[in-house]
XYZ file of C-alpha atoms in Angstrom:
283
model
C -12.358 73.073 97.158
C -9.937 75.117 95.043
C -7.440 75.116 97.935
C -7.613 71.331 98.449
C -7.074 70.303 94.798
C -3.326 71.205 94.580
C -2.758 69.636 98.005
C -4.367 66.344 96.946
C -2.263 66.305 93.757
C 0.925 66.890 95.783
C 0.059 64.065 98.194
C -0.677 61.688 95.296
C 2.695 62.418 93.682
C 4.433 62.030 97.025
C 2.732 58.640 97.541
C 3.803 57.400 94.092
C 7.440 58.378 94.588
C 7.750 57.410 98.256
C 10.257 54.631 99.021
C 8.548 51.385 100.132
C 8.824 50.537 103.811
C 8.355 47.566 106.131
C 7.741 47.073 109.830
C 10.599 45.769 111.956
C 10.941 45.081 115.683
C 14.291 46.178 117.137
C 15.912 43.147 118.761
C 17.382 45.239 121.583
C 14.632 47.706 122.436
C 11.703 45.594 121.101
C 10.455 48.825 119.577
C 8.418 48.572 116.349
C 10.142 50.554 113.595
C 9.200 51.541 110.052
C 12.240 50.743 107.904
C 12.947 51.599 104.281
C 13.068 48.668 101.864
C 16.107 48.013 99.658
C 15.881 48.685 95.897
C 16.109 45.927 93.230
C 19.626 44.522 92.934
C 20.346 44.916 96.654
C 19.450 43.222 99.935
C 19.198 44.167 103.630
C 22.660 44.000 105.167
C 21.387 45.559 108.415
C 17.839 46.405 109.416
C 17.120 49.945 110.495
C 17.402 51.124 114.077
C 15.906 54.035 115.902
C 18.909 56.135 114.852
C 19.789 54.711 111.414
C 17.981 53.701 108.264
C 18.221 50.281 106.594
C 21.682 49.412 105.264
C 21.470 47.870 101.769
C 24.259 46.114 99.855
C 24.509 44.919 96.221
C 23.711 41.299 95.426
C 26.784 39.077 94.903
C 27.440 37.363 91.554
C 24.798 34.848 90.419
C 22.255 36.349 92.843
C 19.462 38.867 92.335
C 16.489 40.724 93.788
C 13.924 41.818 91.229
C 11.753 44.097 93.397
C 11.972 46.438 96.346
C 12.544 44.098 99.268
C 13.603 43.482 102.841
C 15.314 40.156 102.196
C 18.390 39.365 104.264
C 20.031 37.665 101.280
C 19.546 37.808 97.525
C 17.925 34.989 95.586
C 20.146 32.573 93.685
C 19.850 32.552 89.869
C 18.442 29.024 89.781
C 17.103 28.867 86.209
C 19.264 26.586 84.038
C 18.728 26.417 80.275
C 17.822 22.868 79.272
C 18.271 20.942 76.034
C 17.046 22.849 72.947
C 16.831 26.081 74.977
C 18.853 29.266 74.588
C 19.590 31.984 77.124
C 17.790 35.197 76.192
C 18.609 37.110 79.382
C 21.671 36.598 81.512
C 21.511 36.391 85.274
C 22.170 39.855 86.717
C 21.625 41.741 89.958
C 17.945 42.416 89.228
C 16.800 39.384 87.188
C 17.047 35.637 87.150
C 18.336 33.944 84.001
C 15.662 33.643 81.265
C 15.610 30.745 78.790
C 13.376 29.996 75.826
C 13.166 27.360 73.124
C 15.693 27.680 70.333
C 14.656 28.591 66.789
C 12.394 25.969 65.227
C 10.971 24.821 68.578
C 8.189 25.896 70.927
C 7.424 25.297 74.591
C 4.806 22.678 75.462
C 4.447 21.243 78.975
C 7.971 22.460 79.865
C 9.510 20.683 76.856
C 10.788 22.229 73.622
C 9.007 20.559 70.701
C 9.870 21.060 67.033
C 7.447 23.282 65.105
C 4.955 21.259 63.067
C 5.189 21.319 59.278
C 2.046 22.154 57.347
C 1.154 19.181 55.094
C 0.741 19.327 51.321
C -2.226 21.504 50.398
C -1.841 23.637 53.520
C 0.125 26.848 53.974
C 1.585 28.563 57.020
C -0.925 31.047 58.400
C 1.278 32.011 61.325
C 4.878 30.918 61.825
C 5.779 29.167 65.038
C 7.391 31.098 67.872
C 9.289 29.928 70.969
C 5.884 29.875 72.698
C 3.467 28.701 69.985
C 3.341 25.988 67.327
C 2.964 26.656 63.594
C -0.578 27.584 62.533
C -1.680 26.061 59.202
C -4.692 26.622 56.955
C -5.880 24.940 53.721
C -4.777 26.655 50.531
C -7.730 28.644 49.128
C -8.898 28.332 45.525
C -6.269 29.576 43.088
C -3.328 28.683 45.323
C -1.319 25.611 46.300
C 1.373 24.101 48.494
C 3.276 21.138 47.075
C 5.646 20.640 49.990
C 5.486 20.024 53.713
C 6.861 23.141 55.413
C 6.884 25.052 58.695
C 7.573 28.379 56.958
C 6.051 28.477 53.450
C 2.701 30.089 52.667
C 0.359 28.965 49.884
C 1.519 30.196 46.473
C -0.765 31.437 43.656
C -1.210 29.253 40.579
C 0.794 30.437 37.611
C -1.017 31.935 34.619
C -0.060 30.004 31.488
C -1.481 32.622 29.101
C 0.755 35.332 30.529
C 3.739 33.132 29.673
C 2.520 32.489 26.141
C 1.875 28.834 26.975
C -1.164 26.602 27.324
C -2.491 24.832 30.415
C -1.511 21.188 30.469
C -2.738 20.351 34.001
C -5.035 22.608 36.011
C -3.673 23.427 39.463
C -5.340 22.507 42.750
C -4.470 23.038 46.416
C -1.676 20.445 46.198
C 0.177 21.476 43.032
C 0.659 24.404 40.685
C -0.988 24.779 37.301
C 1.377 23.104 34.837
C 1.970 24.922 31.579
C 3.501 23.689 28.355
C 4.730 25.125 25.085
C 4.288 21.714 23.464
C 2.484 22.384 20.165
C 0.509 19.392 18.951
C -1.183 20.087 15.653
C -2.393 18.166 12.649
C -0.637 19.483 9.554
C -1.537 18.501 6.003
C -3.772 15.744 7.315
C -0.922 14.085 9.237
C -0.118 13.898 12.918
C 3.153 15.261 14.281
C 4.439 13.093 17.122
C 5.216 14.685 20.477
C 8.937 14.085 20.352
C 10.574 17.176 21.865
C 11.535 17.428 25.535
C 8.738 19.856 26.407
C 6.130 17.450 25.045
C 7.664 14.528 26.931
C 7.525 16.523 30.164
C 3.927 17.529 29.404
C 2.996 13.863 28.926
C 4.564 12.895 32.280
C 2.710 15.708 34.070
C -0.568 14.813 32.368
C -0.358 11.160 33.473
C 0.832 11.825 37.029
C -1.874 14.330 37.932
C -4.879 12.469 36.565
C -7.501 11.518 39.146
C -6.425 7.881 39.144
C -7.805 5.686 41.965
C -5.103 5.344 44.620
C -5.023 1.550 44.249
C -4.283 1.831 40.516
C -1.832 4.698 41.039
C 0.100 2.433 43.429
C 0.025 -0.357 40.844
C 1.353 1.987 38.138
C 4.205 3.061 40.423
C 5.013 -0.554 41.304
C 5.275 -1.481 37.620
C 7.564 1.412 36.667
C 9.595 1.726 39.855
C 9.686 -2.039 40.527
C 8.552 -1.478 44.085
C 7.268 -4.089 46.565
C 3.505 -4.351 46.844
C 3.454 -3.478 50.553
C 4.392 0.166 51.056
C 3.820 2.821 53.745
C 0.454 4.576 53.512
C 0.676 7.966 51.749
C -1.739 10.615 50.556
C -2.519 10.857 46.846
C -0.730 14.236 46.652
C 2.455 12.851 48.230
C 2.393 9.823 45.915
C 1.953 12.033 42.855
C 4.884 14.296 43.773
C 7.208 11.327 44.304
C 6.003 9.603 41.127
C 6.577 12.760 39.066
C 10.117 13.133 40.439
C 10.843 9.490 39.591
C 9.564 9.825 36.002
C 11.567 13.022 35.412
C 14.761 11.285 36.541
C 13.905 8.243 34.427
C 13.341 10.469 31.379
C 16.834 11.905 31.850
C 18.278 8.392 31.577
C 16.292 7.034 28.644
C 13.106 7.416 26.568
C 10.076 6.651 28.729
C 7.146 7.175 26.344
C 6.682 3.551 25.300
C 7.543 2.300 28.792
C 4.881 4.583 30.304
C 2.241 3.532 27.770
C 3.029 -0.144 28.416
C 2.724 0.418 32.180
C -0.688 2.072 31.693
C -1.839 -1.012 29.765
C -0.460 -3.379 32.407
C -2.202 -1.397 35.168
C -5.440 -1.683 33.133
C -5.657 2.102 32.751
C -6.784 1.719 29.134
C -8.880 4.894 29.049
C -5.948 7.010 30.270
C -3.618 5.337 27.774
C -5.984 6.302 24.959
C -6.246 9.896 26.269
C -2.446 10.179 26.261
C -2.209 8.815 22.708
C -4.894 11.214 21.451
C -3.589 14.259 23.323
C 0.050 13.776 22.364
C -0.554 12.293 18.882
C 1.124 8.989 19.663
C -0.857 6.726 17.294
């Protein structure tokens, strides 16, 4: 047994390194021959004979053989990169051309499709690749995503106390916690009106992110933005983000406090109007 072990090991190594062969019948003698195969990147120019081994030659341009073979001609590099694909490996003597979807796209049923964006309230769990679409997951408690994105993860809510501010609007999965340095206090038995810019911004944020029924939120937007009654269907979160952006731009042009309060009355949001007046000392 001790004598056979080294012999078996030698035979195993010899088998692993031996050049592949194939059977061939000599056209002249009709003799069956065992010929050596040609290595990758070459092809059989002449099959072996009784007196000579296989003659291999390199593949011409735009042709290849990927494996040991006994082909009489190399394969043509027939892969062509299509629309929205990029070449990641050039055609060479041993490989066909390799294409994959360009950045921002993934392969689905032989087409390159743009990576999906995660909607508001969802973050990217795994970015899309040329072979897989974006993977999204809902933002967990304490985090948010206020934009539709194919790359952004959920972000943690900011801590107002750490900034020396107070919480104006508590964050949820769709928007950040909104802080303010607006100081509204009763001094000497009188009320100080919320007149500075920070207080005006705080009032806008407070109104926008209230849990207003969607029908009434639409009505409020129509009044202030002078929009038609029929509009594309949107989620509450998307409506709130657009409404906030509109009010911020409007505030830059002129004073919106009275206009916003009047719109709340017209939309029959009397309870919210009263909350705003009490919170921001607007009586």
